[in-house]
Coordinates of C-alpha atoms and ligand atoms in Angstrom, one line a residue:
X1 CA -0.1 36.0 68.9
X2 CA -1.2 39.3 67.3
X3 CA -2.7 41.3 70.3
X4 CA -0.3 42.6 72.5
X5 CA -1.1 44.7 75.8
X6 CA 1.2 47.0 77.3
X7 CA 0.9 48.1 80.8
X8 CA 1.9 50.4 83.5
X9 CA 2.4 47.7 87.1
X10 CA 3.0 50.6 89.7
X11 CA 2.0 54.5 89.3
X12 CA 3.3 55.6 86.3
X13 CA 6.4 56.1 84.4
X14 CA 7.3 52.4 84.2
X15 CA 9.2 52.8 80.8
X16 CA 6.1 51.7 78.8
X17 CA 6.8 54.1 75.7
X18 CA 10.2 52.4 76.0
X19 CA 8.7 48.8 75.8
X20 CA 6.4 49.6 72.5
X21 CA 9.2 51.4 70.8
X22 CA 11.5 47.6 71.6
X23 CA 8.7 45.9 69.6
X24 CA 8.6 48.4 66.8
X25 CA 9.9 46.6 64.2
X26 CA 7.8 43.6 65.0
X27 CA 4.5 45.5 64.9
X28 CA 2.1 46.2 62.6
X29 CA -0.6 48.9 64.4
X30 CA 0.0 50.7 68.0
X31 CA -2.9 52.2 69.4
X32 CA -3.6 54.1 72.8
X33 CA -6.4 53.2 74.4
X34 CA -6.9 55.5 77.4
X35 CA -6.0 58.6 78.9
X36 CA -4.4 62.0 77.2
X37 CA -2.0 63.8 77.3
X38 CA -1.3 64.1 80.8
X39 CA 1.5 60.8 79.9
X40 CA 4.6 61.6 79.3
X41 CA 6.8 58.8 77.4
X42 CA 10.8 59.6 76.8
X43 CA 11.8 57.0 74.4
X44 CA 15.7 57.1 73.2
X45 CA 17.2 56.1 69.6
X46 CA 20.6 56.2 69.3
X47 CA 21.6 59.9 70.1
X48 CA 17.4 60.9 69.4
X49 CA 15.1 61.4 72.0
X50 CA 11.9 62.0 72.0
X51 CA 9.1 63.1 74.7
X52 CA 5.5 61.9 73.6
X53 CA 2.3 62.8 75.7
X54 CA -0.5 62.2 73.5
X55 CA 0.8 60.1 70.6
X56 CA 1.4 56.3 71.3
X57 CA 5.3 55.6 71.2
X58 CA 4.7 53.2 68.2
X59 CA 4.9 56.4 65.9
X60 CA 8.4 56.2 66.1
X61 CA 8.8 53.1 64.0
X62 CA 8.7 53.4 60.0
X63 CA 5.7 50.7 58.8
X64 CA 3.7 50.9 62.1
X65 CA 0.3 52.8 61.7
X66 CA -0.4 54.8 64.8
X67 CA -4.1 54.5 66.4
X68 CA -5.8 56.7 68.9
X69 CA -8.3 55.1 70.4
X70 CA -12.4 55.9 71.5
X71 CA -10.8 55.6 75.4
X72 CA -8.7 58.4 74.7
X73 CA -9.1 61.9 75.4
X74 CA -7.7 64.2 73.2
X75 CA -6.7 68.1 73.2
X76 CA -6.7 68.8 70.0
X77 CA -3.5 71.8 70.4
X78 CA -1.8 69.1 71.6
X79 CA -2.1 67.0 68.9
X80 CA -1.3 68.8 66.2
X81 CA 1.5 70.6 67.9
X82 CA 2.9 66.7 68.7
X83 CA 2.4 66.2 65.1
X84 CA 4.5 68.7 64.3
X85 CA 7.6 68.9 66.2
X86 CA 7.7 64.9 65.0
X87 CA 7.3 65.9 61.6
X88 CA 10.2 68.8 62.2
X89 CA 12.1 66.0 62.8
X90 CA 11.8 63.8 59.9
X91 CA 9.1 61.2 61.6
X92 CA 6.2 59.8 58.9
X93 CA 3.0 60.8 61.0
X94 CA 0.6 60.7 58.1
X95 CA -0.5 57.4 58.9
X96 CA -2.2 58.3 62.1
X97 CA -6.0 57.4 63.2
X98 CA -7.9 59.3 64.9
X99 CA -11.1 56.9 66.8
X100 CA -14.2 59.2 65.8
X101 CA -15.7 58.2 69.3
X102 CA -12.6 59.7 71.0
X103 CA -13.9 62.6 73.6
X104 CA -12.3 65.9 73.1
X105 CA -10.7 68.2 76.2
X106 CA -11.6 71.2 75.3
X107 CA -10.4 75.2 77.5
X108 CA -13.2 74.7 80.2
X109 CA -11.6 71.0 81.0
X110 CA -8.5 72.3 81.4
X111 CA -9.7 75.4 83.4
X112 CA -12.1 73.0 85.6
X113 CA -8.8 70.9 86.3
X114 CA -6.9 74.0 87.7
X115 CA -9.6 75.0 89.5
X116 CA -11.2 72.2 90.8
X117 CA -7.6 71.0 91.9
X118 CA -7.2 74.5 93.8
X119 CA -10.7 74.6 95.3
X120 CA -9.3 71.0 97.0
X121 CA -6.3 72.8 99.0
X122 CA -4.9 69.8 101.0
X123 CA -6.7 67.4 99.7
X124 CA -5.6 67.5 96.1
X125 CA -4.6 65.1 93.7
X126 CA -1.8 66.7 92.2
X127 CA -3.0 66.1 88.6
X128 CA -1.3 67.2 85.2
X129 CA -3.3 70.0 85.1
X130 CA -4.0 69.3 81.4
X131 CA -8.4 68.7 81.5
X132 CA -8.1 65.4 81.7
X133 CA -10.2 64.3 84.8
X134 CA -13.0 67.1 83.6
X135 CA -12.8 65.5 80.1
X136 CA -13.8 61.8 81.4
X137 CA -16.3 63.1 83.9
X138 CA -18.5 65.1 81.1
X139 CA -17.5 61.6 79.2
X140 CA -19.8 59.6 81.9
X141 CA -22.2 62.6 82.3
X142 CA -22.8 62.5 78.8
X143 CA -22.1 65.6 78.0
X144 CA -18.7 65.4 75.9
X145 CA -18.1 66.1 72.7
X146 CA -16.6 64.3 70.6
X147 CA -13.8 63.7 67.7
X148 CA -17.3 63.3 65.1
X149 CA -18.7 66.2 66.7
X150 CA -17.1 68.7 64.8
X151 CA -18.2 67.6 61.3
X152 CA -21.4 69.0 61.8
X153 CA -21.6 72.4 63.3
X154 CA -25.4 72.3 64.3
X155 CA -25.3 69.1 66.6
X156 CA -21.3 70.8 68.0
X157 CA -23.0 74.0 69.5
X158 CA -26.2 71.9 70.7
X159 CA -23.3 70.2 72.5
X160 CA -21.2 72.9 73.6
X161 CA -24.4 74.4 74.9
X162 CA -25.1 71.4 77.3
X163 CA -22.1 70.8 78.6
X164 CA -21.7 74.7 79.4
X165 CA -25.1 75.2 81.0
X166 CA -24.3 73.9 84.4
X167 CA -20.5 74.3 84.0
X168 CA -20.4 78.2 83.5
X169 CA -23.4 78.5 86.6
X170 CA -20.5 76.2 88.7
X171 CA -17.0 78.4 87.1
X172 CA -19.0 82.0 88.1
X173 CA -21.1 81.5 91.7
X174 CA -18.5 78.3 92.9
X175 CA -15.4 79.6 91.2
X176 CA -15.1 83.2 90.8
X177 CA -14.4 82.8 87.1
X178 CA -15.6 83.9 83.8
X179 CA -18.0 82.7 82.4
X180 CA -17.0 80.6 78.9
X181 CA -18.9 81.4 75.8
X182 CA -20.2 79.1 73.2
X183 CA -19.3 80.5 70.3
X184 CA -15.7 80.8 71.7
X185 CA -15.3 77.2 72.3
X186 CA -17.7 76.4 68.9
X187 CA -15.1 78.7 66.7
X188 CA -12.2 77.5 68.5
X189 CA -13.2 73.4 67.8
X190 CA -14.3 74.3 64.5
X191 CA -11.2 75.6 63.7
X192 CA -9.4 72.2 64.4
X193 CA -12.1 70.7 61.9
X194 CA -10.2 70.6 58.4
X195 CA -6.7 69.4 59.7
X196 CA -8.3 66.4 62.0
X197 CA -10.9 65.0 58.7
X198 CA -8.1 62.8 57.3
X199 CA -7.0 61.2 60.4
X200 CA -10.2 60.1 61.5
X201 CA -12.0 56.5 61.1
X202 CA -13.9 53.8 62.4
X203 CA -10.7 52.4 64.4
X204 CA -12.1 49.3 66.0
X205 CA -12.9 48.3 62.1
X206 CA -9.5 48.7 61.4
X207 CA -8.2 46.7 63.7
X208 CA -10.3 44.2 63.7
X209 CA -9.9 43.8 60.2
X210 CA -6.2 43.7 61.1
X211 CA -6.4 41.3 63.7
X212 CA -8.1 39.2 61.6
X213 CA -5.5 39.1 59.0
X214 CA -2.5 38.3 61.4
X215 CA -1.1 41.6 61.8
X216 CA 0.3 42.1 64.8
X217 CA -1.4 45.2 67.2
X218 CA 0.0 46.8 69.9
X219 CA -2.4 48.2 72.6
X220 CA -0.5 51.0 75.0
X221 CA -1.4 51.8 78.3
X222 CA -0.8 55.1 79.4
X223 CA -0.4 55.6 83.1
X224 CA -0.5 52.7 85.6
X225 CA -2.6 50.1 87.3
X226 CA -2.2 51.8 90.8
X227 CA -3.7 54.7 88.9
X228 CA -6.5 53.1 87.4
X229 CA -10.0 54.5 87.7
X230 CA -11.0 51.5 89.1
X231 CA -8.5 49.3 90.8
X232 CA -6.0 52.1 91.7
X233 CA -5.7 53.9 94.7
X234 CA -8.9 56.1 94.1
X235 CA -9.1 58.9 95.2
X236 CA -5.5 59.5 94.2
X237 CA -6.1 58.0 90.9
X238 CA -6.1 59.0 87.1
X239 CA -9.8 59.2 85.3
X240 CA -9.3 56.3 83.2
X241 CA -9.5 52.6 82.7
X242 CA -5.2 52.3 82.6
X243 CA -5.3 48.6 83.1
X244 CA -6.0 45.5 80.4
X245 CA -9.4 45.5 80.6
X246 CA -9.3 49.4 79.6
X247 CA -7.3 48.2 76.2
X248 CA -10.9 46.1 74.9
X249 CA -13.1 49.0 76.0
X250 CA -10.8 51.8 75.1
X251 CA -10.0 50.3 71.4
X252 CA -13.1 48.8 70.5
X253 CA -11.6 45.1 69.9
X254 CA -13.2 42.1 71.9
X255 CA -11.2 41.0 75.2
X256 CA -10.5 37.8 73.5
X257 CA -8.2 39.4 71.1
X258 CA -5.9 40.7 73.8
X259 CA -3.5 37.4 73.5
X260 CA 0.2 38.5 75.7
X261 CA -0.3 40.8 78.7
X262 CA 2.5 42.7 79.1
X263 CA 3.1 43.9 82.7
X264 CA 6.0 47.3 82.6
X265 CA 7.8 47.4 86.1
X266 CA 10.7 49.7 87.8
X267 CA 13.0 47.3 89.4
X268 CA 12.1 50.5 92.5
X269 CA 9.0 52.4 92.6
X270 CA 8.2 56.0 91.6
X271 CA 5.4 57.9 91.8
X272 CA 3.6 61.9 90.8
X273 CA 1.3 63.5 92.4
X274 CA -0.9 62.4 96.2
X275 CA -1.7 59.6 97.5
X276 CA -0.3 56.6 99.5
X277 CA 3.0 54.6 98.6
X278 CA 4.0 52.2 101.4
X279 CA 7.8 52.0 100.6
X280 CA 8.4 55.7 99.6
X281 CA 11.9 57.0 100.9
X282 CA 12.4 60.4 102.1
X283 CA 16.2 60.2 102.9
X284 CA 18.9 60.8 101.2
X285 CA 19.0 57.2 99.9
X286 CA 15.5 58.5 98.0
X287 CA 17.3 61.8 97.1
X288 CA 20.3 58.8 95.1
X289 CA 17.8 57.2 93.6
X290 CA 15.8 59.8 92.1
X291 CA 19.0 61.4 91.1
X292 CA 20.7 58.3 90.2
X293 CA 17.4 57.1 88.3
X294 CA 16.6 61.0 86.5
X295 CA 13.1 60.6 88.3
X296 CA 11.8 64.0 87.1
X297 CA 8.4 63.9 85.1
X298 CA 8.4 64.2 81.7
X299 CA 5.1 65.9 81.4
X300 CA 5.2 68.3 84.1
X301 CA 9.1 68.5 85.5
X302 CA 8.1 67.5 88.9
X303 CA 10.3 65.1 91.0
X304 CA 8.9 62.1 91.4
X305 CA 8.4 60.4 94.8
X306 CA 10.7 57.2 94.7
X307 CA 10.7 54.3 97.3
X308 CA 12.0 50.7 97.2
X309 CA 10.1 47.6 94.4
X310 CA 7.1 46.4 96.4
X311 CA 6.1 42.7 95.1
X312 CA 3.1 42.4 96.7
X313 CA 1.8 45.5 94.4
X314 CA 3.4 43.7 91.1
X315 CA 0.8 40.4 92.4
X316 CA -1.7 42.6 92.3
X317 CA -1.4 44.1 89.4
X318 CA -0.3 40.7 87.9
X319 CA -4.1 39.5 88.7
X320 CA -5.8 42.4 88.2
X321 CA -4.3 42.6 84.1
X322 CA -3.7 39.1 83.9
X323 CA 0.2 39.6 82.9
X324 CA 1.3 37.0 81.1
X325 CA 4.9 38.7 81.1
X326 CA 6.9 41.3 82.7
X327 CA 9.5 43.9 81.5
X328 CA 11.3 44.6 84.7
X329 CA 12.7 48.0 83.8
X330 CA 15.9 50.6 84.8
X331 CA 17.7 47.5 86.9
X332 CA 20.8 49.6 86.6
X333 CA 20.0 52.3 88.5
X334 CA 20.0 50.1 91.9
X335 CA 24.1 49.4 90.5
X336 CA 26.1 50.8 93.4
X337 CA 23.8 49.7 96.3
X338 CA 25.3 47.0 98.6
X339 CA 22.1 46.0 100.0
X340 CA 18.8 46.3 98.0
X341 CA 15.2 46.3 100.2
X342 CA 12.1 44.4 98.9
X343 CA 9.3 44.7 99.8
X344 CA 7.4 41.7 100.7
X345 CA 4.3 42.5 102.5
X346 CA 2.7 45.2 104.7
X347 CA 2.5 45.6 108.2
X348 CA -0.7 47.9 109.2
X349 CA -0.8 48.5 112.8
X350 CA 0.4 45.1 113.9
X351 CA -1.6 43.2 111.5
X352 CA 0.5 41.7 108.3
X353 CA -1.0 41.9 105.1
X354 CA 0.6 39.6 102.2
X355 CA -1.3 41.5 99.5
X356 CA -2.4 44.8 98.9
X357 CA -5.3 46.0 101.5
X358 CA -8.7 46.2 100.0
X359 CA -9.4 48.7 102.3
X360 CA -8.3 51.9 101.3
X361 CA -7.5 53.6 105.4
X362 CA -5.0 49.8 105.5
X363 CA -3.3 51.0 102.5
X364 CA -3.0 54.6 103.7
X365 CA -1.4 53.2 107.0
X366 CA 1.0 50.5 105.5
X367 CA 3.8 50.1 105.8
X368 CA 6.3 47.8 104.2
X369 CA 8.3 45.0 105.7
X370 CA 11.5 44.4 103.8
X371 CA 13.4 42.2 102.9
X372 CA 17.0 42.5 101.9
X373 CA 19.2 41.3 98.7
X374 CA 22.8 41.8 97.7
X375 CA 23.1 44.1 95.3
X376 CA 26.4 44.5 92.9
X377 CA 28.6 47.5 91.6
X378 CA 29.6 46.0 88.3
X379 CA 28.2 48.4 85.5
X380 CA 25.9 46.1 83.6
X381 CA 24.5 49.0 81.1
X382 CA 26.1 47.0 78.4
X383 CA 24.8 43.4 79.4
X384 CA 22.9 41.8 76.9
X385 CA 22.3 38.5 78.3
X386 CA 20.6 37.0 81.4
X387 CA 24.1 35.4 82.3
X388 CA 26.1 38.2 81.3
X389 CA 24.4 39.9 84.6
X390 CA 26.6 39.6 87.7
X391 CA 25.6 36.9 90.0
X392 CA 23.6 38.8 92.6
X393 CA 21.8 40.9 89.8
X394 CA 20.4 37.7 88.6
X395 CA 19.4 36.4 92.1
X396 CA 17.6 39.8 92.5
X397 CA 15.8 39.3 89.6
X398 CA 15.0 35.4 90.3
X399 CA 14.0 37.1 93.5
X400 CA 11.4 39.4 92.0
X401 CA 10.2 37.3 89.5
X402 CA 9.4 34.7 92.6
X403 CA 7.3 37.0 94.5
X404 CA 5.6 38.4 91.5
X405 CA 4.0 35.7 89.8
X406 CA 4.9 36.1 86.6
X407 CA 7.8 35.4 84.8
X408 CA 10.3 38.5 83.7
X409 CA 10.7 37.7 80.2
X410 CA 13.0 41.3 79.6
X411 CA 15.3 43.4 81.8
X412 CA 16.3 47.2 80.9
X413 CA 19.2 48.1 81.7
X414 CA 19.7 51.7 80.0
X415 CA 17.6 54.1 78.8
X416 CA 18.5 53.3 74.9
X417 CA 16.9 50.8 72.9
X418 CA 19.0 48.5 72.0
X419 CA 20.3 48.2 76.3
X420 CA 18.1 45.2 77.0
X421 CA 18.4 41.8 77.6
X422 CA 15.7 39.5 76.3
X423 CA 14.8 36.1 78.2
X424 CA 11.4 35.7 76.0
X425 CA 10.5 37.0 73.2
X426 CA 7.4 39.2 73.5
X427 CA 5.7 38.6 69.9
X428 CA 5.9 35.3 68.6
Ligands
GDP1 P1 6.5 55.7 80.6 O1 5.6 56.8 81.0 O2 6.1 54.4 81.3 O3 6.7 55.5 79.1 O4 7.9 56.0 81.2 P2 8.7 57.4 81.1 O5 9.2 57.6 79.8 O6 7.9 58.5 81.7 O7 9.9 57.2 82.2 C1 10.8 56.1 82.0 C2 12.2 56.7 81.9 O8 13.1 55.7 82.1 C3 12.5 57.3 80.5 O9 13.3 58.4 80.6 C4 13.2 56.2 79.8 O10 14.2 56.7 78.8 C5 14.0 55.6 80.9 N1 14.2 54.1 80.8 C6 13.4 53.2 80.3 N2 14.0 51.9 80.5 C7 15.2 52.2 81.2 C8 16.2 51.3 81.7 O11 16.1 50.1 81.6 N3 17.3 51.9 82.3 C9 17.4 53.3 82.4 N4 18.4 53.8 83.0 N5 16.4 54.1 82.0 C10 15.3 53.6 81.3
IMO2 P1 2.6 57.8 82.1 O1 1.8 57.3 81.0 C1 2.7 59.2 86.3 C2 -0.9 61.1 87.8 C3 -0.9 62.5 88.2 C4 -1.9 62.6 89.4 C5 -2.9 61.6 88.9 C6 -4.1 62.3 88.2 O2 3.7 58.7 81.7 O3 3.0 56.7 83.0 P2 -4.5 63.4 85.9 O4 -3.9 64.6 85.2 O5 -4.4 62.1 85.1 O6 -5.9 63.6 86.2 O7 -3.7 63.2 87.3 O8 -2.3 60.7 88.0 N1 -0.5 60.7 86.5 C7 0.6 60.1 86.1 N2 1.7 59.8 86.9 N3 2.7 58.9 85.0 C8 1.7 59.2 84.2 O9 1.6 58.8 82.9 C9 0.6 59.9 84.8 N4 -0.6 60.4 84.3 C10 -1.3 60.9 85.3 O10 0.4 62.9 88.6 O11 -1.3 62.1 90.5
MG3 MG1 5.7 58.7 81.8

């Protein structure tokens, strides 16, 4: 079984760095296949944590070689600056790879993003600010530039030059900006040149060839399947292709290596930014949880919007990714509650909908009908098995893992990496 997807189930925030950090020590290769650095994974070892945006979690583990992937985008800053505060701290990065098909975000992305995002006053998405959506459009547009780009100068300014010609016209008449020159943004990605040569390689090769000896690879989502380009709730969405299918495209491996489709899920909901969320609380039973659950984001600070588990979003995503297992994640924050709502389908102006509405006006206007289950005040931080949980706990999760589909094959319940309970091994 040696290709393992990782991904987000809701909008984010799931505990997916979490998840590839558990199988660290049963992995060969982790590699991210889509997004940037707008994710933000907080992964804790012993008293260690550490905050990654850009680098997939696996760098943590001694023996794993880390992979960025031709679905990434990549700020190059970022990168390196990652790089180093890991290094600071005694973490082996020399064995990254860099995909030389990876696009690069570049200062007129991340200017484009603030300004595209202001220009949108109501209406905005509420994105990371951080280029990313700018990156993937000029991606599609074909007027990126990328990782391979800067190892030869003459074809990086033809570059830089088309994908400036219409953009500067839109930053100075549209935008009221300055206009970007080339030679700026030529010298500045020049300048990242020299450090980036080692790192970068022909990455589906590599794991291919990997794949092909056994080894066992690790593909990590970023981001969510409710934020996914495609089957997410677009507009409100990120830019990239954040769900299983992304991991073939985004990696450069065929779909019928992807063997285990791992599914992260809150045992409650959170998301950043706009856009609908049927079981979102804005009480003070939201303002426990969010407190309760430290639902601030890790790559911008903002609180996230919290609301109750909604199964029939789990189904979806379940058939969307074909999850084969689920990590049902933070189950002791809901310790404390007496009661705990589900929910279990959507009223939409009288009419009930038992999966997620197609429609994208439905899904605006749901909203959720609820179902209740005991909950427990027992601290179960330290459980380590399924039968160690308190009675209603496990009936909660029997519950879940009924109306999702899929079975929950390991439970979080603490931040830390050894607080986990394993009902099925995830590589074997
Ligand atoms: P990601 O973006 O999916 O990797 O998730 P984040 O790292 O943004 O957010 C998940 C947060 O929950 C992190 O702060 C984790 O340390 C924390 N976390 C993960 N699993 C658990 C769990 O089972 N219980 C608790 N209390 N915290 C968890
Ligand atoms: P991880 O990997 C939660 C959200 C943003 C915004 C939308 C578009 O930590 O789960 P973007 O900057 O990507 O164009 O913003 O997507 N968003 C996330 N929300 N977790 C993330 O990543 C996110 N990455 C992007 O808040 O609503
Ligand atoms: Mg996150």
């Amino acid at each position: 079984m040696p290709g393992i997807v990782i991904v987000g189930v809701q909008w984010g925030d799931e505990g997916k760095g979490k998840a590839t950090d558990l199988l660290g020590d049963r992995t060969d290769w982790v590699v991210k296949f889509n997004g940037g650095n707008n994710a933000g994974h907080t992964v804790v070892i012993g008293d260690e944590k550490y905050a990654l945006h850009l680098l997939p979690s696996g760098i943590l583990s001694p023996g794993v070689t880390p992979v960025i992937g031709n679905g990434v985008v990549i700020d190059p800053e970022v990168l390196f600056a990652e790089l180093d505060a890991l290094s600071a701290r005694g973490v082996d990065v020399s064995k990254l790879r860099v995909s030389a098909n990876a696009h690069l975000i570049t200062h007129y992305h991340r200017t484009l993003d603030k300004v595209t995002e202001r220009f949108l006053g109501k209406k905005q998405i509420g994105t990371t600010g951080r280029g990313i959506g700018p990156a993937y459009a000029d991606k599609i547009s074909r007027v990126g530039i990328r990782v391979q780009d800067l190892f030869d100068e003459s074809i990086l300014r033809q570059k830089v030059e088309g994908a400036l010609d219409q953009k500067n016209h839109l930053l100075v008449k549209v935008f009221n900006r300055r206009a970007i020159a080339v030679e700026e943004i030529v010298d500045e990605l020049l300048s990242y040149a020299e450090r980036l040569r080692p790192m970068v390689a022909d990455t589906g090769y590599l794991l291919d060839e990997a794949l092909q000896r056994g080894e066992v690879v690790v593909f990590e989502g970023g981001q969510a399947t409710m934020l996914d380009v495609d089957h997410g709730t677009y507009p409100y969405v990120t830019s990239s292709s954040a769900t299983a299918g992304g991991a073939a495209t985004g990696s450069g491996v065929g779909p019928n290596r992807l063997d285990r489709i791992v599914g992260i899920v809150k045992a409650y909901t959170t998301r950043v930014g706009a856009g609908p969320f049927p079981t979102e609380l804005f009480d003070e039973q939201g303002d426990w949880l969010r407190a309760k659950g430290f639902e601030f984001g890790t790559t911008t600070g903002r609180a996230r919007r919290v609301g109750w588990y909604d199964a029939p979003i789990t189904r979806y995503a379940t058939r969307i990714n074909g999850i084969t297992d689920l990590v049902l994640t933070k189950l002791d924050v809901l310790t404390g509650l007496e009661q705990i709502p589900v929910c279990v389908a959507y009223d939409v102006e009288g009419r009930r909908f038992d999966e997620v509405p197609v429609n994208q006006t439905d899904f605006h206007h749901a909203r959720p009908i609820l179902e209740h289950f005991p909950g427990w005040s027992e601290d179960i931080s330290g459980c380590r098995t399924f039968e160690d949980l308190p009675q209603t706990a496990q009936d909660y999760v029997l519950a879940l893992e009924r109306m999702s589909g899929t079975r929950i094959s390991v439970i979080g319940v603490g931040p830390s990496r050894d607080q986990v309970i394993v009902r099925h091994g995830l590589v074997d």
